[in-house]
Amino acid sequence: TGPADPPRHPEQAQLWGLGRVVGAEYPQRWGGLVDLPDTLDERALDLLTALLAAPDGEDEVAVRATGTLARRLVRADTNTTAPASEYVLARPHGTVLITGGTCTLGAHVARWLARSGAGHLLLTSRSALADQGAA
């Protein structure tokens, strides 16, 4: 949500991702996802109440005392002085789970992670052994 509000429990991103998958699998039951602050003060509670009473079309939001935040895709700043070789896009440690790992995109991601030093990759797929290249 921003530098002033860093993730306190990053592992909860897994639950957010699971919620998005469930929403994609069962769109008729999709209601949305709401991220709440650790302490729900009166201002944040008022914002949550208003959001639930009159949805504004956003289905993934973070409610904070400063306001309601929604996901946005923004263009990256390409005006940088650091060479591209200094950027590390992944620092894989332990086992990396790749869902949809036996499809074309998943296979590309797996190869990229392997080249980046991932020691263990776990590729999963709903179609399982039916995908070409699955073992």
mmCIF file of C-alpha atoms in Angstrom:
data_model
loop_
_atom_site.group_PDB
_atom_site.id
_atom_site.type_symbol
_atom_site.label_atom_id
_atom_site.label_comp_id
_atom_site.label_asym_id
_atom_site.label_seq_id
_atom_site.Cartn_x
_atom_site.Cartn_y
_atom_site.Cartn_z
ATOM 1 C CA THR A 1 0.000 0.000 0.000
ATOM 2 C CA GLY A 2 3.029 2.285 0.300
ATOM 3 C CA PRO A 3 6.290 2.973 2.144
ATOM 4 C CA ALA A 4 4.429 4.353 5.169
ATOM 5 C CA ASP A 5 2.316 1.184 5.381
ATOM 6 C CA PRO A 6 4.599 -1.799 4.726
ATOM 7 C CA PRO A 7 3.170 -5.331 4.750
ATOM 8 C CA ARG A 8 3.108 -6.518 8.352
ATOM 9 C CA HIS A 9 2.302 -10.108 7.458
ATOM 10 C CA PRO A 10 3.542 -10.769 3.885
ATOM 11 C CA GLU A 11 2.473 -14.404 4.120
ATOM 12 C CA GLN A 12 -1.121 -13.176 3.955
ATOM 13 C CA ALA A 13 -0.498 -12.460 0.268
ATOM 14 C CA GLN A 14 -0.938 -16.204 -0.204
ATOM 15 C CA LEU A 15 -4.483 -15.930 1.145
ATOM 16 C CA TRP A 16 -5.156 -12.956 -1.112
ATOM 17 C CA GLY A 17 -3.966 -15.017 -4.076
ATOM 18 C CA LEU A 18 -6.131 -17.926 -3.003
ATOM 19 C CA GLY A 19 -9.111 -15.573 -2.775
ATOM 20 C CA ARG A 20 -8.478 -14.386 -6.330
ATOM 21 C CA VAL A 21 -8.281 -17.977 -7.586
ATOM 22 C CA VAL A 22 -11.537 -18.890 -5.832
ATOM 23 C CA GLY A 23 -13.141 -15.799 -7.379
ATOM 24 C CA ALA A 24 -11.966 -16.833 -10.836
ATOM 25 C CA GLU A 25 -13.180 -20.400 -10.349
ATOM 26 C CA TYR A 26 -16.558 -19.396 -8.878
ATOM 27 C CA PRO A 27 -17.388 -15.946 -10.307
ATOM 28 C CA GLN A 28 -21.039 -16.302 -9.308
ATOM 29 C CA ARG A 29 -19.893 -16.275 -5.663
ATOM 30 C CA TRP A 30 -17.299 -13.514 -5.991
ATOM 31 C CA GLY A 31 -17.758 -10.665 -3.564
ATOM 32 C CA GLY A 32 -14.276 -9.209 -3.530
ATOM 33 C CA LEU A 33 -11.283 -8.926 -1.235
ATOM 34 C CA VAL A 34 -10.702 -6.333 1.473
ATOM 35 C CA ASP A 35 -7.380 -5.800 3.248
ATOM 36 C CA LEU A 36 -7.817 -4.250 6.689
ATOM 37 C CA PRO A 37 -5.235 -2.558 8.920
ATOM 38 C CA ASP A 38 -3.919 -4.332 12.017
ATOM 39 C CA THR A 39 -5.949 -1.923 14.137
ATOM 40 C CA LEU A 40 -9.374 -1.041 12.813
ATOM 41 C CA ASP A 41 -9.831 2.523 14.071
ATOM 42 C CA GLU A 42 -13.067 4.493 13.745
ATOM 43 C CA ARG A 43 -12.068 6.142 10.445
ATOM 44 C CA ALA A 44 -11.139 2.816 8.806
ATOM 45 C CA LEU A 45 -14.322 1.238 10.155
ATOM 46 C CA ASP A 46 -16.388 4.087 8.657
ATOM 47 C CA LEU A 47 -14.677 3.584 5.283
ATOM 48 C CA LEU A 48 -15.296 -0.167 5.409
ATOM 49 C CA THR A 49 -18.956 0.374 6.298
ATOM 50 C CA ALA A 50 -19.384 2.848 3.421
ATOM 51 C CA LEU A 51 -17.678 0.464 0.999
ATOM 52 C CA LEU A 52 -19.928 -2.430 1.979
ATOM 53 C CA ALA A 53 -23.078 -0.283 1.919
ATOM 54 C CA ALA A 54 -22.401 1.267 -1.503
ATOM 55 C CA PRO A 55 -19.820 -0.639 -3.561
ATOM 56 C CA ASP A 56 -17.935 1.569 -6.018
ATOM 57 C CA GLY A 57 -17.036 -1.152 -8.510
ATOM 58 C CA GLU A 58 -13.652 -1.949 -7.000
ATOM 59 C CA ASP A 59 -13.491 -5.570 -5.918
ATOM 60 C CA GLU A 60 -9.993 -5.637 -4.407
ATOM 61 C CA VAL A 61 -9.304 -2.853 -1.930
ATOM 62 C CA ALA A 62 -7.232 -1.947 1.101
ATOM 63 C CA VAL A 63 -8.991 0.094 3.771
ATOM 64 C CA ARG A 64 -6.795 2.403 5.817
ATOM 65 C CA ALA A 65 -7.534 5.378 8.062
ATOM 66 C CA THR A 66 -6.149 7.567 5.254
ATOM 67 C CA GLY A 67 -8.625 6.213 2.701
ATOM 68 C CA THR A 68 -9.541 3.295 0.490
ATOM 69 C CA LEU A 69 -6.851 2.068 -1.890
ATOM 70 C CA ALA A 70 -7.326 -0.009 -5.037
ATOM 71 C CA ARG A 71 -4.912 -1.983 -7.199
ATOM 72 C CA ARG A 72 -3.461 -0.110 -10.159
ATOM 73 C CA LEU A 73 -0.991 -1.018 -12.844
ATOM 74 C CA VAL A 74 1.367 1.877 -13.509
ATOM 75 C CA ARG A 75 4.169 2.349 -15.972
ATOM 76 C CA ALA A 76 7.620 1.750 -14.469
ATOM 77 C CA ASP A 77 10.122 4.583 -14.413
ATOM 78 C CA THR A 78 12.627 3.814 -17.161
ATOM 79 C CA ASN A 79 14.724 6.911 -16.487
ATOM 80 C CA THR A 80 17.268 5.287 -14.220
ATOM 81 C CA THR A 81 21.019 5.570 -14.030
ATOM 82 C CA ALA A 82 21.589 2.049 -12.701
ATOM 83 C CA PRO A 83 22.583 -0.536 -15.326
ATOM 84 C CA ALA A 84 20.088 -3.321 -15.911
ATOM 85 C CA SER A 85 22.651 -5.858 -14.657
ATOM 86 C CA GLU A 86 22.229 -4.444 -11.123
ATOM 87 C CA TYR A 87 18.559 -5.379 -10.980
ATOM 88 C CA VAL A 88 17.773 -8.763 -9.509
ATOM 89 C CA LEU A 89 14.285 -9.822 -10.487
ATOM 90 C CA ALA A 90 14.175 -12.927 -8.332
ATOM 91 C CA ARG A 91 16.061 -14.247 -5.352
ATOM 92 C CA PRO A 92 14.594 -17.735 -5.116
ATOM 93 C CA HIS A 93 15.200 -19.523 -1.821
ATOM 94 C CA GLY A 94 13.818 -22.869 -0.720
ATOM 95 C CA THR A 95 11.207 -24.381 -2.990
ATOM 96 C CA VAL A 96 9.432 -22.174 -5.531
ATOM 97 C CA LEU A 97 5.814 -23.109 -6.311
ATOM 98 C CA ILE A 98 4.691 -22.412 -9.873
ATOM 99 C CA THR A 99 0.959 -22.855 -10.358
ATOM 100 C CA GLY A 100 0.047 -23.557 -13.955
ATOM 101 C CA GLY A 101 3.608 -24.776 -14.199
ATOM 102 C CA THR A 102 3.098 -27.262 -17.008
ATOM 103 C CA CYS A 103 1.615 -24.768 -19.480
ATOM 104 C CA THR A 104 3.709 -22.702 -21.876
ATOM 105 C CA LEU A 105 4.046 -19.627 -19.654
ATOM 106 C CA GLY A 106 4.671 -21.741 -16.552
ATOM 107 C CA ALA A 107 7.468 -23.596 -18.315
ATOM 108 C CA HIS A 108 9.110 -20.295 -19.308
ATOM 109 C CA VAL A 109 8.882 -19.059 -15.709
ATOM 110 C CA ALA A 110 10.361 -22.340 -14.441
ATOM 111 C CA ARG A 111 13.320 -22.104 -16.822
ATOM 112 C CA TRP A 112 13.885 -18.457 -15.885
ATOM 113 C CA LEU A 113 13.844 -19.289 -12.167
ATOM 114 C CA ALA A 114 16.224 -22.203 -12.725
ATOM 115 C CA ARG A 115 18.645 -19.877 -14.539
ATOM 116 C CA SER A 116 18.247 -17.400 -11.651
ATOM 117 C CA GLY A 117 19.448 -20.009 -9.183
ATOM 118 C CA ALA A 118 16.292 -21.633 -7.849
ATOM 119 C CA GLY A 119 17.342 -24.929 -6.322
ATOM 120 C CA HIS A 120 13.911 -26.533 -6.114
ATOM 121 C CA LEU A 121 10.892 -25.941 -8.326
ATOM 122 C CA LEU A 122 7.439 -27.420 -7.771
ATOM 123 C CA LEU A 123 5.252 -27.137 -10.874
ATOM 124 C CA THR A 124 1.541 -27.778 -10.441
ATOM 125 C CA SER A 125 -1.331 -27.844 -12.885
ATOM 126 C CA ARG A 126 -5.048 -28.544 -12.853
ATOM 127 C CA SER A 127 -4.724 -30.620 -16.013
ATOM 128 C CA ALA A 128 -1.868 -32.575 -14.406
ATOM 129 C CA LEU A 129 -0.352 -35.251 -16.609
ATOM 130 C CA ALA A 130 -2.467 -34.286 -19.622
ATOM 131 C CA ASP A 131 -0.140 -31.345 -20.327
ATOM 132 C CA GLN A 132 2.706 -31.922 -22.739
ATOM 133 C CA GLY A 133 5.979 -32.211 -20.843
ATOM 134 C CA ALA A 134 4.400 -33.152 -17.506
ATOM 135 C CA ALA A 135 5.908 -36.053 -15.612
#
